Short mmCIF file of C-alpha atoms and ligand atoms in Angstrom, two decimals:
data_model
loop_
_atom_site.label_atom_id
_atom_site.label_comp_id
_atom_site.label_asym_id
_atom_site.label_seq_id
_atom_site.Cartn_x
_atom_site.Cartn_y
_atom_site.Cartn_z
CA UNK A 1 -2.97 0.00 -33.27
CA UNK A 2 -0.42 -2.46 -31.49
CA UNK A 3 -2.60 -4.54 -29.04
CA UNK A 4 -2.65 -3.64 -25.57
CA UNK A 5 -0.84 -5.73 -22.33
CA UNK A 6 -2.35 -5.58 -19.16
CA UNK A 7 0.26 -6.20 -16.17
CA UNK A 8 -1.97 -7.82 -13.28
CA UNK A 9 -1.79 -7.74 -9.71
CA UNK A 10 1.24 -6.42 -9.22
CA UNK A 11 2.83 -4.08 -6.89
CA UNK A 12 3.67 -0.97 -8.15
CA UNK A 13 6.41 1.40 -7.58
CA UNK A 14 4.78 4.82 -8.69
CA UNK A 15 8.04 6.99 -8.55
CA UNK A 16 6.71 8.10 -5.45
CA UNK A 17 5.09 5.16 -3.84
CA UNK A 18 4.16 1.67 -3.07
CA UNK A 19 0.29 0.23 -3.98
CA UNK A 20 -0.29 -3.64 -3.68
CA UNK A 21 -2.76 -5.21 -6.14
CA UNK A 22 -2.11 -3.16 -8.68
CA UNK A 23 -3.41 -3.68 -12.58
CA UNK A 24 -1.59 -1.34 -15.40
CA UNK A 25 -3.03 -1.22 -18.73
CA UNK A 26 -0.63 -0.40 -21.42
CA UNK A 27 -1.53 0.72 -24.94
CA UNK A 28 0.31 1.70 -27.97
CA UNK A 29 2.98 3.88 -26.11
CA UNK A 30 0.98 5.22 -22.52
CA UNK A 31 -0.37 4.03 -20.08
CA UNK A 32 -4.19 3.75 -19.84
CA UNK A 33 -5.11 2.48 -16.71
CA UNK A 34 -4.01 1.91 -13.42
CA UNK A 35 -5.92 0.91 -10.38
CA UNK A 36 -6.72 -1.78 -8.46
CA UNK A 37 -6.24 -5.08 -10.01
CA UNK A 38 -9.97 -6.12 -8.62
CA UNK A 39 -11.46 -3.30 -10.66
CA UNK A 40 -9.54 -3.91 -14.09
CA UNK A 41 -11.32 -2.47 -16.54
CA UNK A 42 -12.95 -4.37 -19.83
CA UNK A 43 -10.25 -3.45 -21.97
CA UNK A 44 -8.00 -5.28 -19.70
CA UNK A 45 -9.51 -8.44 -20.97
CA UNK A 46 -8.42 -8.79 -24.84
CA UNK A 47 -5.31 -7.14 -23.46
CA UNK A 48 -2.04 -9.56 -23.61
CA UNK A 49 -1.51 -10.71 -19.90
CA UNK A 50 1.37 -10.70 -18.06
CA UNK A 51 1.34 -12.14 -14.42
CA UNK A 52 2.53 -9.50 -11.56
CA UNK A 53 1.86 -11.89 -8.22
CA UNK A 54 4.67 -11.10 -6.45
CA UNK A 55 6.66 -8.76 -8.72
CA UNK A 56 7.14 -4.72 -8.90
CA UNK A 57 6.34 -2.60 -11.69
CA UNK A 58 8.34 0.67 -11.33
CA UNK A 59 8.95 3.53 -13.98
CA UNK A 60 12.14 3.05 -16.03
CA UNK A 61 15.04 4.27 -14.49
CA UNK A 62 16.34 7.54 -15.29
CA UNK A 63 20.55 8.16 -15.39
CA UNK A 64 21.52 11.83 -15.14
CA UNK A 65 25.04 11.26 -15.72
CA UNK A 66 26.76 9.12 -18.80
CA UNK A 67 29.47 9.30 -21.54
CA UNK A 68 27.98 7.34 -24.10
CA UNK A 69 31.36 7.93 -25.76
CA UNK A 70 33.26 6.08 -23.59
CA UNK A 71 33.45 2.00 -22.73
CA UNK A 72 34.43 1.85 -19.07
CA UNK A 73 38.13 0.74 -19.81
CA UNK A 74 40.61 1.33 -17.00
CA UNK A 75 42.66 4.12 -19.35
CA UNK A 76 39.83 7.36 -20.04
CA UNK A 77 42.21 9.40 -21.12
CA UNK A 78 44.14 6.92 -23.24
CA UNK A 79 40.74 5.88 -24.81
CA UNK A 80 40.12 9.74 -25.41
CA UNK A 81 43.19 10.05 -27.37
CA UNK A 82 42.15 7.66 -30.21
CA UNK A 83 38.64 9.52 -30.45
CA UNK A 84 37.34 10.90 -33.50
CA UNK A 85 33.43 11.51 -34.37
CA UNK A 86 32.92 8.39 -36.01
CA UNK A 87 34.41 6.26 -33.65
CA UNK A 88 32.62 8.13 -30.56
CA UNK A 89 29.18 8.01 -32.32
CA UNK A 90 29.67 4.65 -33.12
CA UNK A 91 30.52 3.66 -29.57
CA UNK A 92 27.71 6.10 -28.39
CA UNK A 93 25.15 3.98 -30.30
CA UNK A 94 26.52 0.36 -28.46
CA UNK A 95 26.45 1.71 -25.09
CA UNK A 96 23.10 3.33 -25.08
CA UNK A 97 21.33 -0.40 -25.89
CA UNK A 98 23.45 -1.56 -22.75
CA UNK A 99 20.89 1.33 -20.90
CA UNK A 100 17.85 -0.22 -21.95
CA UNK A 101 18.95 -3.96 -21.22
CA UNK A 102 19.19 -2.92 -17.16
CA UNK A 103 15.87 -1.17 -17.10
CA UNK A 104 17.49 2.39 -17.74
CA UNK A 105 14.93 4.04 -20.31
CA UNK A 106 16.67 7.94 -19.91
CA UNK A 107 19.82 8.66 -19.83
CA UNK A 108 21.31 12.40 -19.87
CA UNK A 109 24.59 12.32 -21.75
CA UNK A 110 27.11 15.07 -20.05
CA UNK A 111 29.99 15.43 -23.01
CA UNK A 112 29.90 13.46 -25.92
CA UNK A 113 30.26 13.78 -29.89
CA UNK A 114 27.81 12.46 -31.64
CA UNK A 115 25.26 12.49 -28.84
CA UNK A 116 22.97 15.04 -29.81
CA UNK A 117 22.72 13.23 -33.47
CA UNK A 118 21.88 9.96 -31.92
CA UNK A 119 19.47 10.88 -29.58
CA UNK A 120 17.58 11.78 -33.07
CA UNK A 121 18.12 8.46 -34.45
CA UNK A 122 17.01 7.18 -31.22
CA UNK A 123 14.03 9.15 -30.77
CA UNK A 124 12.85 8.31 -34.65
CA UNK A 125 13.77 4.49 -34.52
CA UNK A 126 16.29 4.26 -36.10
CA UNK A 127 18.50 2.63 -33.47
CA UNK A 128 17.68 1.19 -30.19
CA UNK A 129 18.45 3.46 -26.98
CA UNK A 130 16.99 5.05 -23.95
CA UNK A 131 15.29 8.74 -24.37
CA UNK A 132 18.68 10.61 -24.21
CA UNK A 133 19.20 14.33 -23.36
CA UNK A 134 22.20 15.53 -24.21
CA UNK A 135 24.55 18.28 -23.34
CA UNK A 136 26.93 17.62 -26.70
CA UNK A 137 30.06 19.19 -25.77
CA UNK A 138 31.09 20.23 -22.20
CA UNK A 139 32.30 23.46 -21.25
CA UNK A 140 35.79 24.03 -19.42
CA UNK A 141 38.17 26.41 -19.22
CA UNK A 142 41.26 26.73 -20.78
CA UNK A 143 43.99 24.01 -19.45
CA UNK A 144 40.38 22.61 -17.44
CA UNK A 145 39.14 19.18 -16.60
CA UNK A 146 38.94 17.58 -19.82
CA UNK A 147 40.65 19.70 -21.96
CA UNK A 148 42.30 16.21 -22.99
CA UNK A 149 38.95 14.84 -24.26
CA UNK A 150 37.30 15.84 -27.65
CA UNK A 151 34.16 16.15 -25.73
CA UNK A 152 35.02 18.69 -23.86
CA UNK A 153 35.65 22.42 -25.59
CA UNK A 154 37.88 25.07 -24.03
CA UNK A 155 36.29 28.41 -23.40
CA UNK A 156 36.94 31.63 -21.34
CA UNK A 157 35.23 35.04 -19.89
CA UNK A 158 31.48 35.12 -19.47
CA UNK A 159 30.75 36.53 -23.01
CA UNK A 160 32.68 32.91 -25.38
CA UNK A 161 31.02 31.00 -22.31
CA UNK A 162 27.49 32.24 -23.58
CA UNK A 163 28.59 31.97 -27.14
CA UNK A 164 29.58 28.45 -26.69
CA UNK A 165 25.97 28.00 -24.69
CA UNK A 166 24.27 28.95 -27.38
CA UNK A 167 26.70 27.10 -30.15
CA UNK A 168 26.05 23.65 -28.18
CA UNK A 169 22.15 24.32 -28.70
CA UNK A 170 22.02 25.12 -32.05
CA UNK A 171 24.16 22.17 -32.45
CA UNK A 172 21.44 20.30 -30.52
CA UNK A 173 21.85 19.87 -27.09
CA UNK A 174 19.16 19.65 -24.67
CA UNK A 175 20.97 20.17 -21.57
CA UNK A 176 24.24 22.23 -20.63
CA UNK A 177 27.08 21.08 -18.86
CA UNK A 178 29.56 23.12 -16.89
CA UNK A 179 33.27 21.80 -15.66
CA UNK A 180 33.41 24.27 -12.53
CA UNK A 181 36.13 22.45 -10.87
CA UNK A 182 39.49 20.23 -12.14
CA UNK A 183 38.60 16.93 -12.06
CA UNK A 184 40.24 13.54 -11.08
CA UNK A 185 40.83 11.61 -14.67
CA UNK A 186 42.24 14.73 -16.25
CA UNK A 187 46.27 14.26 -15.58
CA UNK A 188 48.08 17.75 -14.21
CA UNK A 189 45.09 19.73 -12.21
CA UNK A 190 44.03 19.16 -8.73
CA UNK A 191 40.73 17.36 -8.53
CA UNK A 192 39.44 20.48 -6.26
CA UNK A 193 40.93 22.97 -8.35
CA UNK A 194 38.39 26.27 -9.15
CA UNK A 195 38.13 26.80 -12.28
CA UNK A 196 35.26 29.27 -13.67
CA UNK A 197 34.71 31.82 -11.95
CA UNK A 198 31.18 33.17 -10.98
CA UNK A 199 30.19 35.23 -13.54
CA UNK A 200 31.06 32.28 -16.16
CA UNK A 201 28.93 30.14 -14.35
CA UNK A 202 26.39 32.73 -13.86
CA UNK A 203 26.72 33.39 -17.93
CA UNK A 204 26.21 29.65 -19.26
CA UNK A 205 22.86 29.50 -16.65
CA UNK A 206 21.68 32.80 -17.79
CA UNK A 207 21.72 31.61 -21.28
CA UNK A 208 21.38 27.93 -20.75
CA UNK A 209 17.83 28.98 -19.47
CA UNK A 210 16.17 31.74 -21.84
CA UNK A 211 16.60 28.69 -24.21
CA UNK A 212 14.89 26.14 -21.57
CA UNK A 213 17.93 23.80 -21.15
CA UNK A 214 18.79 22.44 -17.64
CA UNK A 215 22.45 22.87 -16.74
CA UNK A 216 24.43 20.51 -14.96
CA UNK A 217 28.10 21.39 -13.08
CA UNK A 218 30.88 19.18 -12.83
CA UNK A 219 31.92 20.08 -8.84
CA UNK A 220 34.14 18.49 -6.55
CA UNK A 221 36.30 21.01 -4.42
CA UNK A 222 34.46 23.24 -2.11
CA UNK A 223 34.55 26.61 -3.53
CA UNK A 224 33.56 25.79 -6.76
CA UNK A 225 30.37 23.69 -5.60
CA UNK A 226 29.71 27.02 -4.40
CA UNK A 227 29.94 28.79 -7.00
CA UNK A 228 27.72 26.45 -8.71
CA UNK A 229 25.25 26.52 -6.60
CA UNK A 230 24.90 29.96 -6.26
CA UNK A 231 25.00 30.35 -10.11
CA UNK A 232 21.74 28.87 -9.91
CA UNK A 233 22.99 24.94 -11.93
CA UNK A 234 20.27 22.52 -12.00
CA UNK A 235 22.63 20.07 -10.84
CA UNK A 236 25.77 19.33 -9.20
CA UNK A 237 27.57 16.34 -10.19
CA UNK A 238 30.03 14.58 -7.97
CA UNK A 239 29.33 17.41 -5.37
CA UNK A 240 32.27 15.98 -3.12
CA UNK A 241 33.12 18.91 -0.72
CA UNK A 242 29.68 20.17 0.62
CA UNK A 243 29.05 22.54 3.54
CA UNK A 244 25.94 22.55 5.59
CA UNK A 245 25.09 26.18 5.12
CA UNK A 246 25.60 25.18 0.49
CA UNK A 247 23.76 21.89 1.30
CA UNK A 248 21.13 24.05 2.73
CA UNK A 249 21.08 26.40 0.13
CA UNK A 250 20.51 23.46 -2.50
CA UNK A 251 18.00 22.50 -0.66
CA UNK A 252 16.12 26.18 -0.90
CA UNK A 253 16.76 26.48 -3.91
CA UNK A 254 15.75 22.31 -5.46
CA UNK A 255 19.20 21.89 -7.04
CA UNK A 256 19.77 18.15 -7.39
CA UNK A 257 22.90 16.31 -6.47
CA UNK A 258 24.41 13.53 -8.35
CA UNK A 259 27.32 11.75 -6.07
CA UNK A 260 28.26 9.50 -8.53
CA UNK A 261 29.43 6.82 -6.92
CA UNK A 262 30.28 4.47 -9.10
CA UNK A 263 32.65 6.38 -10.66
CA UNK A 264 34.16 6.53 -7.48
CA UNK A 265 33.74 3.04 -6.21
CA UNK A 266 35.13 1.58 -10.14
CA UNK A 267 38.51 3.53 -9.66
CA UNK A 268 39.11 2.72 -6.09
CA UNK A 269 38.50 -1.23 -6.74
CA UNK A 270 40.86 -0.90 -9.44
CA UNK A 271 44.02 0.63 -8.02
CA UNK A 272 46.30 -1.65 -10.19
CA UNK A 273 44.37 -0.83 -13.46
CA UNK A 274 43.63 2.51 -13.36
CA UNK A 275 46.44 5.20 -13.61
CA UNK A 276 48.13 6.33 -10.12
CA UNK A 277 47.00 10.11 -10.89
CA UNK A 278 43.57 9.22 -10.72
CA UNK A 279 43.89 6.91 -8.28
CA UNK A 280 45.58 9.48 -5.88
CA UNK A 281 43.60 11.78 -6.30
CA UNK A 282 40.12 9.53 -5.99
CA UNK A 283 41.51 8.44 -2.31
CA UNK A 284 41.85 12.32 -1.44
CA UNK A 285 38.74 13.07 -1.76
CA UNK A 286 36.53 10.06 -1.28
CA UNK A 287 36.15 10.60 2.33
CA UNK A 288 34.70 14.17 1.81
CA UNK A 289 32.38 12.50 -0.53
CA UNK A 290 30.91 10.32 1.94
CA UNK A 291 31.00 13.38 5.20
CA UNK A 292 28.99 15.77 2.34
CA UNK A 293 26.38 12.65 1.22
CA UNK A 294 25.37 12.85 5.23
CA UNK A 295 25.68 16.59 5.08
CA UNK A 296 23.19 16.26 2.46
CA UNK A 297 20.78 13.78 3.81
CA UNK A 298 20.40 15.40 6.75
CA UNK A 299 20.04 19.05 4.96
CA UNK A 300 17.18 17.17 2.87
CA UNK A 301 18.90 17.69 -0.68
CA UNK A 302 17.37 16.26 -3.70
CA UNK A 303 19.71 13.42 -5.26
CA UNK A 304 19.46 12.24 -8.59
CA UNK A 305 20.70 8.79 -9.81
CA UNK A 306 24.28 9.85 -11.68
CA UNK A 307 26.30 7.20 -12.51
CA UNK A 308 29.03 9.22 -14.81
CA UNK A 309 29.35 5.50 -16.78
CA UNK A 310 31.83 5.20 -18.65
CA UNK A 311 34.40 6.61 -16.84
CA UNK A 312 37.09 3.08 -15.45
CA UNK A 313 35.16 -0.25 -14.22
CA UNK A 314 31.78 2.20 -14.95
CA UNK A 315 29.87 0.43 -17.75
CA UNK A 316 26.90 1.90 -19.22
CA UNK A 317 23.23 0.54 -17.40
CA UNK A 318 24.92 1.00 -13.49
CA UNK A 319 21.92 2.98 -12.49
CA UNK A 320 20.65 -0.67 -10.61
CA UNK A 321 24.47 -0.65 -9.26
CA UNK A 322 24.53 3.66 -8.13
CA UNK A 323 21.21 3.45 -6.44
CA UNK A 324 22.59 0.49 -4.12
CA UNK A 325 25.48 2.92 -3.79
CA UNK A 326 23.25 5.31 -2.65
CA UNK A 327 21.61 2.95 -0.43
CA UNK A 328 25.09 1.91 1.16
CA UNK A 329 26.01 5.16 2.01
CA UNK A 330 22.76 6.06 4.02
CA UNK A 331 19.90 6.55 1.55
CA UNK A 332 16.87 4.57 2.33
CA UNK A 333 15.52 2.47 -0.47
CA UNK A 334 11.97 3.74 -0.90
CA UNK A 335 14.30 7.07 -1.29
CA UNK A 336 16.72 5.78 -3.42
CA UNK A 337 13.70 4.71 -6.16
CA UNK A 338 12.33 8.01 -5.69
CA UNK A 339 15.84 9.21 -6.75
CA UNK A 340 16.21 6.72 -9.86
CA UNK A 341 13.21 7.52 -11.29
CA UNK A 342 10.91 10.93 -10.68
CA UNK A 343 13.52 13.30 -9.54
CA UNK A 344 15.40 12.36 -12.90
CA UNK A 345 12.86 12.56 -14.75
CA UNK A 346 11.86 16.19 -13.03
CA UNK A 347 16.03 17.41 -13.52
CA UNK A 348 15.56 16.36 -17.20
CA UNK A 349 12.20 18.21 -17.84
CA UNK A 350 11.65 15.28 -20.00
CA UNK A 351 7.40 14.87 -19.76
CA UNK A 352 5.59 11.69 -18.94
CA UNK A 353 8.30 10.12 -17.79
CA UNK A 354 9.69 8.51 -14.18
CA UNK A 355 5.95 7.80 -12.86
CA UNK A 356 2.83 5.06 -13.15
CA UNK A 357 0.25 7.12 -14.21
CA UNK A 358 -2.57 7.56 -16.39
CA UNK A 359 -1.14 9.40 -19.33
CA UNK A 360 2.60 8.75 -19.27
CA UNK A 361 4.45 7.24 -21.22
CA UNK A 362 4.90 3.13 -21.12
CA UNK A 363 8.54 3.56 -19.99
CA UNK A 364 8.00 0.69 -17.13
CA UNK A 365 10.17 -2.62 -15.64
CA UNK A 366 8.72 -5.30 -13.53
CA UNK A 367 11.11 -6.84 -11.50
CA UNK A 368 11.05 -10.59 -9.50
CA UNK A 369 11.59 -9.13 -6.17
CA UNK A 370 10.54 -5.08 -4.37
CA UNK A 371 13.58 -3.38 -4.82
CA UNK A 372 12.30 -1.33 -1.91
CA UNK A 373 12.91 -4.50 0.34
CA UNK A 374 16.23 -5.88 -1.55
CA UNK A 375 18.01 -2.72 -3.83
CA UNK A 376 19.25 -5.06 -5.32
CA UNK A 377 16.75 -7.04 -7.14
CA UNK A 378 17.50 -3.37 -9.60
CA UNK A 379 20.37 -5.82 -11.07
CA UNK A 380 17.86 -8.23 -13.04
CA UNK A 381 14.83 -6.68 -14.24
CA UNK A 382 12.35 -9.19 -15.89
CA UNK A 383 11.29 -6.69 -18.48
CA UNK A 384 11.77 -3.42 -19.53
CA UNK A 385 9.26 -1.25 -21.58
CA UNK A 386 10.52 1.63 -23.51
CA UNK A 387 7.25 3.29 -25.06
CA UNK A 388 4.86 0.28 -24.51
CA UNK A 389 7.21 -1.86 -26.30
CA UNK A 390 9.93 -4.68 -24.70
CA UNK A 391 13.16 -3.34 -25.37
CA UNK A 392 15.00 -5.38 -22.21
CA UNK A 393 15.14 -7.99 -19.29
CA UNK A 394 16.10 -11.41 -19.21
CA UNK A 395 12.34 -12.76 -19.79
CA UNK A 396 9.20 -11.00 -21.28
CA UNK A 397 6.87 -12.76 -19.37
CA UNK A 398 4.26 -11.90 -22.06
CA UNK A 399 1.51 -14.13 -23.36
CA UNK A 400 -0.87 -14.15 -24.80
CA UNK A 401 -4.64 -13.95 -23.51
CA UNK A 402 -6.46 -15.47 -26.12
ZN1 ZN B 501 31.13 12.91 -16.14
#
């Protein structure tokens, strides 16, 4: 049995929660204890110590949204065009470390080759990487968002859409993803173009959940957020044109909302690098996207933390960079690490994950400052825990207790 590290008299984020004075025992890969620091128990004391005056401990950070296919590079769909498997899985397996080095310990992949076999290779060791759920390949229609990208898969009509539902899981995927609207880095479709129709979307979340996977929709125009939503998605990424009465609804119902702003913010800071299609069609919707985050704050919609990394000046491990988004745009920060942590982890159904709590897993960074005073301290984390081991941060600040 690895020995255990005790983390004392720190503040702790509990992905719900602030407590001062806080001890957390860690051993092998859960956590054992955690209380006050004045009541540490015995085992605490052969435990390796590691000093948390004036830090925050908080659960690992959870990203609903990446391409672990895909670099960041200002050309997506001229980096799509050179993609086979090899060279996606291969890239896959770099980006997910860059997770874990920023304090992101899950990470839901939403179109990828390749994915579904490395989150097994994660998951037994055999590479580094954050817990990954992954949808394998999207689903769009014919001529759709993405059609460009290997990742994606073309499919029509409610009965291929819950044959390609079911193909995707018995390929491995452990979440569904849905392309209900164009999209802005495809080139020739309207970023708010509808494109299943209801009873598609109503097929894949039929299916999607007799198996038990969550299903996430690609949404930005109006209509087909709508259609989403009333499908009954788990999710709704991007989720640009919102009314109050669908805001409402997701509210009623618990679908999440990913906003995704850094894909957002990484093409509009990059209007010279980043091809004039997408670039148009960013700036005509981005002011939607910040009227429907209010509409959604004020309905009281669950957000998740969705970066969509990879997609132009949107490298892998933004989740410190989308919460402060989130914060930016109106979210308050004790919400916004509610957000990056326990509401992932509940959108993911992955267990013992996104809280402090006797019995979950050791998935846990301690950071210098409270990100619920400064968001920003998310940026350096001192050390990230994936399973009770270090996988991350820029020092341990383990040692040894004698
Ligand atoms: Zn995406």
């Amino acid at each position: 049995m690895a020995r255990a590290t005790y983390v004392a008299g720190v503040t702790v984020f509990d992905g719900h929660r602030l407590r001062r004075r806080q001890g957390v025992l860690i051993e092998d890969e859960r956590i054992e204890w955690v209380g006050p620091h004045v009541r540490a128990p015995r085992e605490s004391r052969g435990a390796r110590s590691v000093d948390g005056a004036g830090r925050t401990l908080s659960p690992g950070l959870v990203d609903c949204h990446v391409h672990l296919n895909f670099d960041g590079g200002a050309d997506f769909a001229g980096e799509a065009a050179g993609m086979d498997v090899a060279l996606a899985t291969i890239k896959a397996t770099a980006n997910a470390r860059r997770h874990l080095a920023n304090g992101v310990t899950t990470v839901r992949d939403l179109g990828g080759l390749g994915t579904c076999a490395l989150a097994g290779a994660i998951e037994q060791g055999v590479v580094p990487g954050p817990r990954l759920v992954a949808a394998g390949r999207a689903l769009t229609v014919t001529g759709g968002h993405g059609h460009n990208v290997a990742f994606a898969r073309e499919v029509d009509g409610a009965d291929d859409v819950r044959r390609a539902v079911r193909e995707e899981i018995k390929a491995g995927a452990t979440a569904i993803k849905v392309v209900a609207t164009g999209g802005v880095l495809t080139p020739g479709i309207g970023a708010t173009f509808t494109a299943f129709t209801p009873s598609e979307i109503g097929a894949a979340v039929d299916e999607a959940h007799k198996w038990g996977r969550g299903v996430a929709a690609h949404a930005i125009g109006g209509e087909g957020v709508g259609h989403a939503v009333r499908a009954g998605v788990d999710s709704v990424e991007h989720c640009v044109q919102l009314t109050p009465a669908v805001a409402r609804m997701m509210r009623d119902q618990g679908t999440f909302r990913g906003p995704t702003l850094c894909a957002a913010f990484g093409m509009l800071e990059h209007p010279a690098e980043v091809p004039d299609y997408a670039i148009e069609k960013i700036r005509s919707v981005i002011d939607d996207a910040e009227r429907s985050q209010a509409v959604s704050l004020r309905a009281g919609v669950r957000h998740v933390c969705s970066t969509d990394a990879g997609t132009p000046f949107n490298p892998h491990g933004g989740a410190p960079r989308e919460l402060a988004r989130l914060v930016s745009w109106g979210m308050r920060p004790l919400d916004a690490m509610v957000v990056g942590t326990s509401s992932g982890a509940e959108l993911l159904r992955v267990p013992d994950i996104g809280v402090i709590d006797v019995g979950a897993l050791a998935d846990l960074v301690l950071y210098d400052a409270n990100p619920v005073d400064d968001i920003d301290a998310l940026q350096s984390p001192r050390t990230v825990w994936k399973g009770g081991e270090v996988v991350g941060g820029r020092a341990p600040g383990v040692r040894s207790a004698g």
